[in-house]
Coordinates of C-alpha atoms in Angstrom, one line a residue:
M1 CA 43.9 77.7 46.2
A2 CA 46.4 80.3 47.4
S3 CA 49.0 81.4 44.9
K4 CA 52.7 80.4 45.5
P5 CA 54.5 83.3 47.3
S6 CA 57.3 85.0 45.3
I7 CA 59.4 88.2 45.4
P8 CA 59.8 90.8 42.6
K9 CA 62.4 90.1 39.9
G10 CA 65.7 91.6 40.6
T11 CA 65.4 91.4 44.4
R12 CA 66.7 88.7 46.7
D13 CA 66.1 87.0 50.1
F14 CA 69.3 86.5 52.1
S15 CA 69.8 83.5 54.4
P16 CA 71.3 84.0 57.9
T17 CA 74.7 82.8 56.5
E18 CA 74.5 85.2 53.6
V19 CA 73.6 88.1 55.8
A20 CA 76.5 87.3 58.2
K21 CA 78.9 87.3 55.3
R22 CA 77.5 90.6 53.9
Q23 CA 77.7 92.2 57.3
Y24 CA 81.4 91.0 57.6
I25 CA 82.2 92.9 54.4
I26 CA 80.2 95.9 55.3
Q27 CA 81.8 96.1 58.8
I28 CA 85.3 96.0 57.3
I29 CA 84.4 98.8 54.8
K30 CA 82.7 100.8 57.5
S31 CA 85.5 100.6 60.1
N32 CA 88.0 101.7 57.5
F33 CA 85.8 104.5 56.3
E34 CA 85.8 105.8 59.9
K35 CA 89.6 105.1 60.3
F36 CA 90.2 107.5 57.4
G37 CA 88.0 110.2 58.9
F38 CA 84.8 109.7 57.0
Q39 CA 81.5 110.4 58.9
P40 CA 78.3 108.5 58.3
I41 CA 75.1 110.1 56.9
E42 CA 71.8 108.5 55.8
T43 CA 69.3 109.8 53.4
P44 CA 65.7 108.7 52.8
S45 CA 64.9 105.7 50.6
F46 CA 62.8 107.9 48.4
E47 CA 63.3 111.5 47.3
N48 CA 61.1 114.1 45.6
S49 CA 61.0 113.2 41.9
D50 CA 62.4 116.5 40.8
T51 CA 65.5 115.8 43.0
L52 CA 66.3 112.7 40.9
M53 CA 64.8 113.2 37.4
G54 CA 67.1 114.8 34.8
K55 CA 70.3 114.0 36.8
Y56 CA 71.2 110.7 35.1
G57 CA 70.4 111.3 31.5
E58 CA 67.6 109.8 29.5
E59 CA 68.5 106.2 30.2
G60 CA 68.9 106.9 33.9
D61 CA 65.5 108.6 34.1
R62 CA 63.9 105.5 32.5
L63 CA 65.4 103.3 35.3
I64 CA 64.1 105.3 38.2
F65 CA 61.3 103.6 40.2
K66 CA 58.4 106.1 40.5
I67 CA 56.1 106.0 43.5
I68 CA 52.4 106.6 42.8
N69 CA 50.9 109.4 44.9
S70 CA 48.8 108.1 47.9
G71 CA 45.0 108.4 47.9
D72 CA 43.0 109.0 44.8
Y73 CA 46.0 109.7 42.6
L74 CA 44.0 109.8 39.3
S75 CA 41.9 112.7 40.5
K76 CA 44.9 115.1 39.9
A77 CA 46.0 113.3 36.7
N78 CA 46.3 115.3 33.5
S79 CA 43.2 114.3 31.6
T80 CA 44.7 114.8 28.2
H81 CA 47.7 112.6 29.0
L82 CA 45.4 110.1 30.6
E83 CA 43.1 109.8 27.6
S84 CA 46.0 109.6 25.1
K85 CA 47.7 107.0 27.3
D86 CA 50.9 109.0 27.3
S87 CA 52.5 107.3 30.3
T88 CA 55.7 109.4 30.1
K89 CA 53.9 112.7 30.5
L90 CA 51.2 111.2 32.8
T91 CA 53.7 110.1 35.4
A92 CA 54.5 113.7 36.4
S93 CA 50.9 114.3 37.5
I94 CA 50.5 111.1 39.5
S95 CA 53.9 110.6 41.0
E96 CA 55.7 113.1 43.1
K97 CA 58.3 110.8 44.7
A98 CA 60.8 108.1 43.5
L99 CA 63.1 105.5 45.0
R100 CA 66.7 106.7 45.0
Y101 CA 68.7 105.6 42.0
D102 CA 72.2 106.1 43.6
L103 CA 73.7 107.7 46.7
T104 CA 75.5 110.5 44.9
V105 CA 72.6 112.8 43.9
P106 CA 70.9 112.5 47.3
F107 CA 74.3 113.4 48.8
A108 CA 74.5 116.5 46.6
R109 CA 71.0 117.4 47.7
Y110 CA 72.0 116.8 51.4
V111 CA 75.1 119.1 51.1
V112 CA 73.1 122.0 49.5
Q113 CA 70.3 121.6 52.0
H114 CA 72.6 121.4 55.1
Q115 CA 75.4 123.6 53.8
N116 CA 75.2 126.0 56.8
E117 CA 75.6 123.1 59.3
I118 CA 78.4 121.3 57.5
E119 CA 82.1 121.9 58.2
F120 CA 84.0 121.8 54.9
P121 CA 85.9 119.9 53.7
F122 CA 83.2 117.3 54.5
K123 CA 84.1 113.6 54.5
R124 CA 81.0 111.5 54.4
Y125 CA 80.3 107.8 53.9
Q126 CA 77.0 106.1 53.1
I127 CA 76.1 102.4 53.0
Q128 CA 72.5 102.0 51.9
P129 CA 70.3 100.3 49.3
V130 CA 69.4 101.8 46.0
W131 CA 66.9 100.8 43.3
R132 CA 67.0 100.7 39.5
A133 CA 64.3 99.4 37.2
D134 CA 67.0 97.6 35.1
R135 CA 66.7 94.2 33.4
P136 CA 67.8 91.7 36.0
Q137 CA 70.7 89.4 35.0
K138 CA 73.7 87.8 36.7
G139 CA 75.4 90.3 39.0
R140 CA 72.8 93.0 38.2
F141 CA 69.8 93.5 40.5
R142 CA 67.0 96.0 40.9
E143 CA 67.7 96.4 44.6
F144 CA 71.3 96.5 45.8
F145 CA 73.6 98.2 48.3
Q146 CA 76.1 101.0 47.5
C147 CA 79.1 101.8 49.8
D148 CA 80.3 105.3 49.0
A149 CA 82.9 107.6 50.5
D150 CA 83.3 111.2 49.3
V151 CA 85.1 114.4 50.2
V152 CA 83.5 117.7 49.2
G153 CA 84.9 121.2 49.5
S154 CA 88.5 120.5 48.7
K155 CA 90.4 120.4 45.4
S156 CA 93.5 118.9 47.1
L157 CA 95.0 115.9 45.2
W158 CA 96.0 114.5 48.6
Q159 CA 92.4 113.3 48.8
E160 CA 93.0 111.1 45.7
V161 CA 96.1 109.7 47.3
E162 CA 94.2 108.8 50.4
L163 CA 91.4 107.2 48.5
V164 CA 93.9 104.9 46.7
Q165 CA 95.2 104.0 50.2
L166 CA 91.6 103.4 51.4
Y167 CA 91.0 101.0 48.6
D168 CA 94.2 99.1 49.4
T169 CA 93.5 99.0 53.1
V170 CA 89.9 97.6 52.7
F171 CA 90.8 95.0 50.1
S172 CA 93.9 93.9 52.2
A173 CA 91.7 93.5 55.2
L174 CA 89.3 91.4 53.2
G175 CA 92.2 89.2 52.1
L176 CA 91.7 90.1 48.4
E177 CA 95.3 90.3 47.2
G178 CA 96.4 91.3 43.7
V179 CA 93.5 93.8 43.3
T180 CA 94.3 96.4 40.6
I181 CA 93.3 100.0 41.1
K182 CA 93.2 101.5 37.6
I183 CA 93.6 105.3 37.4
N184 CA 93.1 107.8 34.6
N185 CA 92.2 111.5 34.3
R186 CA 89.4 113.1 32.4
K187 CA 91.7 116.0 31.3
I188 CA 94.0 113.5 29.7
L189 CA 91.1 112.1 27.6
S190 CA 90.1 115.6 26.6
G191 CA 93.8 116.4 25.8
I192 CA 94.1 113.3 23.5
A193 CA 90.9 114.3 21.7
E194 CA 92.3 117.8 21.2
V195 CA 95.7 116.6 20.0
I196 CA 94.2 114.4 17.3
G197 CA 91.7 117.1 16.2
A198 CA 88.6 115.3 17.5
S199 CA 87.5 117.5 20.4
D200 CA 84.0 117.7 19.0
K201 CA 83.9 113.9 19.1
L202 CA 85.2 113.5 22.6
I203 CA 82.3 111.4 23.8
D204 CA 82.4 109.1 20.8
F205 CA 86.2 108.8 21.0
T206 CA 86.3 107.8 24.7
V207 CA 83.2 105.5 24.5
A208 CA 85.0 103.6 21.8
L209 CA 88.4 103.6 23.6
D210 CA 86.7 102.3 26.7
K211 CA 85.8 99.1 24.8
L212 CA 89.4 98.1 24.0
D213 CA 89.4 95.1 26.3
K214 CA 86.1 93.9 24.8
I215 CA 86.5 94.4 21.0
G216 CA 90.2 94.9 20.6
E217 CA 92.3 97.5 18.7
E218 CA 90.7 96.9 15.3
G219 CA 87.2 97.0 16.7
V220 CA 87.9 100.3 18.5
K221 CA 89.3 101.9 15.3
K222 CA 86.4 100.7 13.3
E223 CA 83.9 102.2 15.7
M224 CA 85.8 105.5 15.8
I225 CA 85.8 105.8 12.0
E226 CA 82.1 105.0 12.0
K227 CA 81.6 107.9 14.4
G228 CA 83.4 110.3 12.0
I229 CA 86.9 110.3 13.5
S230 CA 89.4 110.5 10.7
S231 CA 92.0 107.9 9.8
E232 CA 94.7 110.7 10.2
A233 CA 93.5 111.1 13.8
L234 CA 93.8 107.3 14.4
V235 CA 97.5 107.5 13.3
K236 CA 98.1 110.1 16.0
V237 CA 96.3 108.0 18.6
Q238 CA 98.2 104.8 17.8
P239 CA 100.6 105.1 20.9
L240 CA 97.5 104.5 23.1
F241 CA 97.2 100.9 21.9
S242 CA 100.7 100.0 22.9
F243 CA 101.1 101.7 26.3
S244 CA 103.3 99.7 28.5
G245 CA 105.9 99.9 31.3
S246 CA 105.7 101.3 34.8
I247 CA 103.3 104.1 35.7
S248 CA 106.3 106.5 35.5
D249 CA 107.0 105.3 32.0
K250 CA 103.4 105.7 30.9
V251 CA 103.2 109.2 32.4
N252 CA 106.3 110.2 30.5
Q253 CA 104.8 108.8 27.2
L254 CA 101.7 110.8 27.9
S255 CA 103.8 114.0 28.4
E256 CA 105.2 113.5 24.9
L257 CA 101.8 112.8 23.3
L258 CA 100.1 115.7 25.0
A259 CA 102.8 118.3 24.9
S260 CA 100.7 120.6 22.7
S261 CA 97.6 120.4 24.9
E262 CA 97.3 122.6 28.0
E263 CA 94.3 120.6 29.3
G264 CA 96.1 117.3 28.7
M265 CA 99.2 118.4 30.5
K266 CA 97.2 119.5 33.5
G267 CA 95.9 115.9 33.6
V268 CA 99.4 114.5 33.3
E269 CA 100.7 116.6 36.2
E270 CA 97.7 115.6 38.4
L271 CA 98.3 111.9 37.6
R272 CA 102.1 112.3 38.3
F273 CA 101.4 113.9 41.7
I274 CA 98.9 111.1 42.7
C275 CA 101.0 108.2 41.4
D276 CA 104.4 109.4 42.7
N277 CA 103.0 110.0 46.2
V278 CA 101.2 106.6 46.3
S279 CA 104.4 105.0 45.2
K280 CA 106.5 106.7 47.9
L281 CA 103.9 105.8 50.6
G282 CA 103.5 102.3 49.4
L283 CA 100.5 99.9 49.2
T284 CA 100.0 96.8 51.2
S285 CA 98.6 94.4 48.6
A286 CA 96.9 96.3 45.8
I287 CA 98.5 97.4 42.5
L288 CA 98.1 100.9 41.1
D289 CA 98.1 101.1 37.3
L290 CA 97.6 103.8 34.8
D291 CA 95.0 102.8 32.2
V292 CA 94.6 105.5 29.5
T293 CA 91.6 103.7 28.0
L294 CA 89.6 104.1 31.3
A295 CA 86.7 106.5 30.6
R296 CA 83.9 105.7 33.0
G297 CA 81.5 108.4 33.8
L298 CA 83.0 110.9 31.3
N299 CA 80.1 113.3 31.5
Y300 CA 80.3 113.3 35.2
Y301 CA 84.0 113.3 36.2
T302 CA 86.4 116.2 35.7
G303 CA 89.7 114.9 37.1
A304 CA 90.9 111.5 38.3
I305 CA 89.0 108.4 37.4
F306 CA 89.2 105.2 39.3
E307 CA 88.1 101.6 38.6
V308 CA 89.1 98.5 40.6
A309 CA 89.5 95.0 39.2
A310 CA 89.8 91.8 41.2
S311 CA 92.8 89.6 40.7
K312 CA 93.0 87.9 37.3
T313 CA 92.2 84.5 38.9
V314 CA 88.5 85.6 39.1
A315 CA 86.3 86.5 36.1
M316 CA 84.5 89.5 37.4
G317 CA 83.8 93.0 36.3
S318 CA 84.8 96.0 38.3
I319 CA 84.4 95.8 42.1
G320 CA 84.8 99.5 42.7
G321 CA 85.1 102.9 41.0
G322 CA 84.9 106.6 41.4
G323 CA 86.6 109.9 40.6
R324 CA 86.9 113.7 40.9
Y325 CA 83.9 115.9 40.1
D326 CA 84.2 119.7 40.2
D327 CA 80.6 120.7 40.4
L328 CA 78.6 118.0 42.3
T329 CA 76.2 120.4 43.9
G330 CA 75.8 122.7 40.9
I331 CA 72.7 120.8 39.9
F332 CA 71.0 122.2 43.0
G333 CA 72.4 125.7 42.7
L334 CA 75.5 125.6 44.9
K335 CA 78.4 126.3 42.4
N336 CA 82.1 125.5 42.7
M337 CA 81.9 122.7 45.3
S338 CA 84.6 120.3 44.2
G339 CA 84.5 116.7 45.4
V340 CA 86.1 113.3 44.9
G341 CA 84.7 109.9 45.9
I342 CA 84.9 106.2 45.5
S343 CA 82.5 103.3 45.8
F344 CA 82.8 99.6 46.7
G345 CA 80.7 97.1 44.9
L346 CA 79.3 95.0 47.8
D347 CA 77.6 92.3 45.7
R348 CA 80.6 91.6 43.4
I349 CA 83.0 91.7 46.3
Y350 CA 80.9 89.1 48.0
L351 CA 81.0 86.9 44.9
V352 CA 84.8 87.2 44.6
I353 CA 85.4 86.4 48.3
E354 CA 83.1 83.4 48.0
E355 CA 84.7 82.1 44.9
L356 CA 88.2 82.4 46.4
Q357 CA 86.9 80.9 49.7
L358 CA 88.2 83.8 51.7
F359 CA 85.4 84.1 54.3
P360 CA 86.8 83.3 57.7
E361 CA 85.2 80.2 59.3
T362 CA 84.1 82.4 62.2
V363 CA 81.9 84.4 59.9
A364 CA 78.6 82.7 60.6
A365 CA 75.1 83.6 61.9
S366 CA 75.0 80.6 64.2
S367 CA 75.5 80.5 67.9
R368 CA 78.7 79.2 69.4
A369 CA 76.9 76.7 71.5
L370 CA 73.4 75.1 72.0
F371 CA 72.5 74.2 75.6
I372 CA 70.6 71.0 75.6
N373 CA 67.2 71.1 77.4
Y374 CA 66.6 68.3 79.9
G375 CA 63.6 69.9 81.7
D376 CA 62.6 73.1 83.5
K377 CA 65.0 72.7 86.4
E378 CA 68.0 72.1 84.2
A379 CA 66.9 74.8 81.7
F380 CA 66.8 77.4 84.5
Y381 CA 70.3 76.4 85.6
A382 CA 71.5 76.6 82.0
L383 CA 69.9 80.0 81.5
Q384 CA 71.9 81.4 84.4
A385 CA 75.1 80.4 82.6
I386 CA 73.7 81.6 79.3
Q387 CA 73.0 85.0 80.8
K388 CA 76.6 85.4 82.0
L389 CA 78.0 84.2 78.6
R390 CA 75.9 86.8 76.8
H391 CA 77.3 89.5 79.0
E392 CA 80.7 88.4 77.7
N393 CA 79.3 88.8 74.1
I394 CA 79.4 85.1 73.5
K395 CA 76.5 83.9 71.2
V396 CA 74.7 81.0 72.9
E397 CA 71.2 79.7 73.2
L398 CA 69.0 77.2 74.9
Y399 CA 66.9 74.7 72.9
P400 CA 63.4 75.8 73.9
D401 CA 61.6 72.5 74.1
D402 CA 62.1 69.5 76.5
T403 CA 62.2 67.0 73.7
K404 CA 64.4 64.0 72.6
V405 CA 68.0 64.8 73.0
A406 CA 68.8 63.3 69.6
K407 CA 66.5 65.8 68.0
Q408 CA 68.3 68.7 69.8
F409 CA 71.7 67.5 68.6
Q410 CA 70.3 67.3 65.1
H411 CA 69.1 70.9 65.4
A412 CA 72.6 72.0 66.4
D413 CA 74.1 70.1 63.4
K414 CA 71.7 71.6 60.9
R415 CA 72.4 75.1 62.3
A416 CA 76.1 74.5 62.1
I417 CA 76.5 75.2 65.8
P418 CA 79.9 74.0 66.7
F419 CA 79.3 73.1 70.4
A420 CA 76.7 71.6 72.6
V421 CA 76.5 72.2 76.4
I422 CA 75.0 69.4 78.5
V423 CA 73.6 70.3 81.8
G424 CA 72.0 67.4 83.6
E425 CA 71.5 66.5 87.3
E426 CA 75.1 65.4 87.6
E427 CA 76.5 68.7 86.2
M428 CA 74.2 70.7 88.5
V429 CA 75.4 69.0 91.6
S430 CA 79.1 69.4 90.7
H431 CA 78.6 72.9 89.3
K432 CA 80.2 71.8 86.0
Y433 CA 79.2 71.7 82.4
S434 CA 79.8 69.0 79.8
L435 CA 81.0 70.7 76.6
K436 CA 80.8 68.6 73.5
N437 CA 82.7 69.6 70.3
L438 CA 80.2 68.7 67.6
V439 CA 82.9 68.7 64.9
S440 CA 85.4 66.4 66.5
G441 CA 83.0 64.6 68.9
E442 CA 85.3 65.3 71.9
Q443 CA 83.5 65.9 75.2
I444 CA 85.1 67.5 78.3
S445 CA 83.8 68.6 81.8
V446 CA 84.5 72.3 82.6
D447 CA 83.6 74.9 85.2
F448 CA 82.1 78.2 84.1
E449 CA 85.4 79.9 83.5
G450 CA 86.5 76.9 81.4
L451 CA 83.2 77.0 79.5
K452 CA 83.6 80.8 78.9
N453 CA 87.2 80.5 77.6
A454 CA 86.3 77.5 75.4
L455 CA 83.5 79.4 73.7
K456 CA 85.3 82.6 73.1
E457 CA 86.1 83.0 69.4

């Protein structure tokens, strides 16, 4: 007996409706990427292992899907590692390639490899799938899309200003109002650690601070003390737990707190520049907010840090994020190539739009109309109209089989096709079409122009 078919854990099949909704989101993101001057690139689904390994830390390396060499891969395997069953060391001799873990490292490789062909500053966007051997759970998959936009070769803070506007433009176009774009700066976090005398505990300090929303003030302080941060340092950091007011108020409070830190004050001035200019230019529907506890990607980012949260009416994690990095390409030997980028979380954005019922009714994979098949003569007449309608970019189709009319109408209903076009002998003689609205039940007789206009979305 044949086994029941299945797909690997952490992957998904998408129905026509789901694909149509995903493409709707992707198209809005893509069109705005291009509106802001970003150019598309694509990189291979898999890279050489040495391109990816060692770039994401020990945990990241563990989550990279390795591809076994083709052919007799064991013939070149290290016999010592094979006999000892040391899979970690054995992998290097039987796997030379791996599925990409993200779009950022392949982009860094692309920039270095094509540096003589690229005009800098280079604004690129990429919308492609990535793979991670993570434990599947709600909202976390082993195969998923990333939608990234980055600028490399410029240290100008106007790029950060524009990226905030890009977030606002995309989420406004998707109808997601009340989105909060949180901003912080790596230099501010370094400055705070310096001021409280915990520069050597920077990672521990920021990792704990980043958990404020989850474990509260007392939980954060407890974790900091457990990591060796003194109680005297916690007294100095107390203002962080009560930051409030406008962005301008928060920036002024940071200026006072970080007055003795040169690094911290650089971060304050960068933040002030970005926030002041965004404020003057204005946002359509998003809210920009300074969050001093935001510490994502601390080992990676060197300046501004972004994280986007959906409106408070939806319980969802971040739906976007990014930041400034001063040495993206350094891992491949090209030093001092500053960049800044953001990413949109396609899957989470989909879930938010679905929950808020914001997908337009026109977003569907179904045709606008199904032409009912009454026989070969009628089908040929119908196909002439169908051909013209398709030239007008109107999605229509003919039911392929000359079968019971009731069955054809049931097919249209199950496919959520809103109209049926009836072409019988009477319609052929009068050069008309009977157009039936399958939602309201109304039926009218129209000529071709009337049919075309009625089916246009």
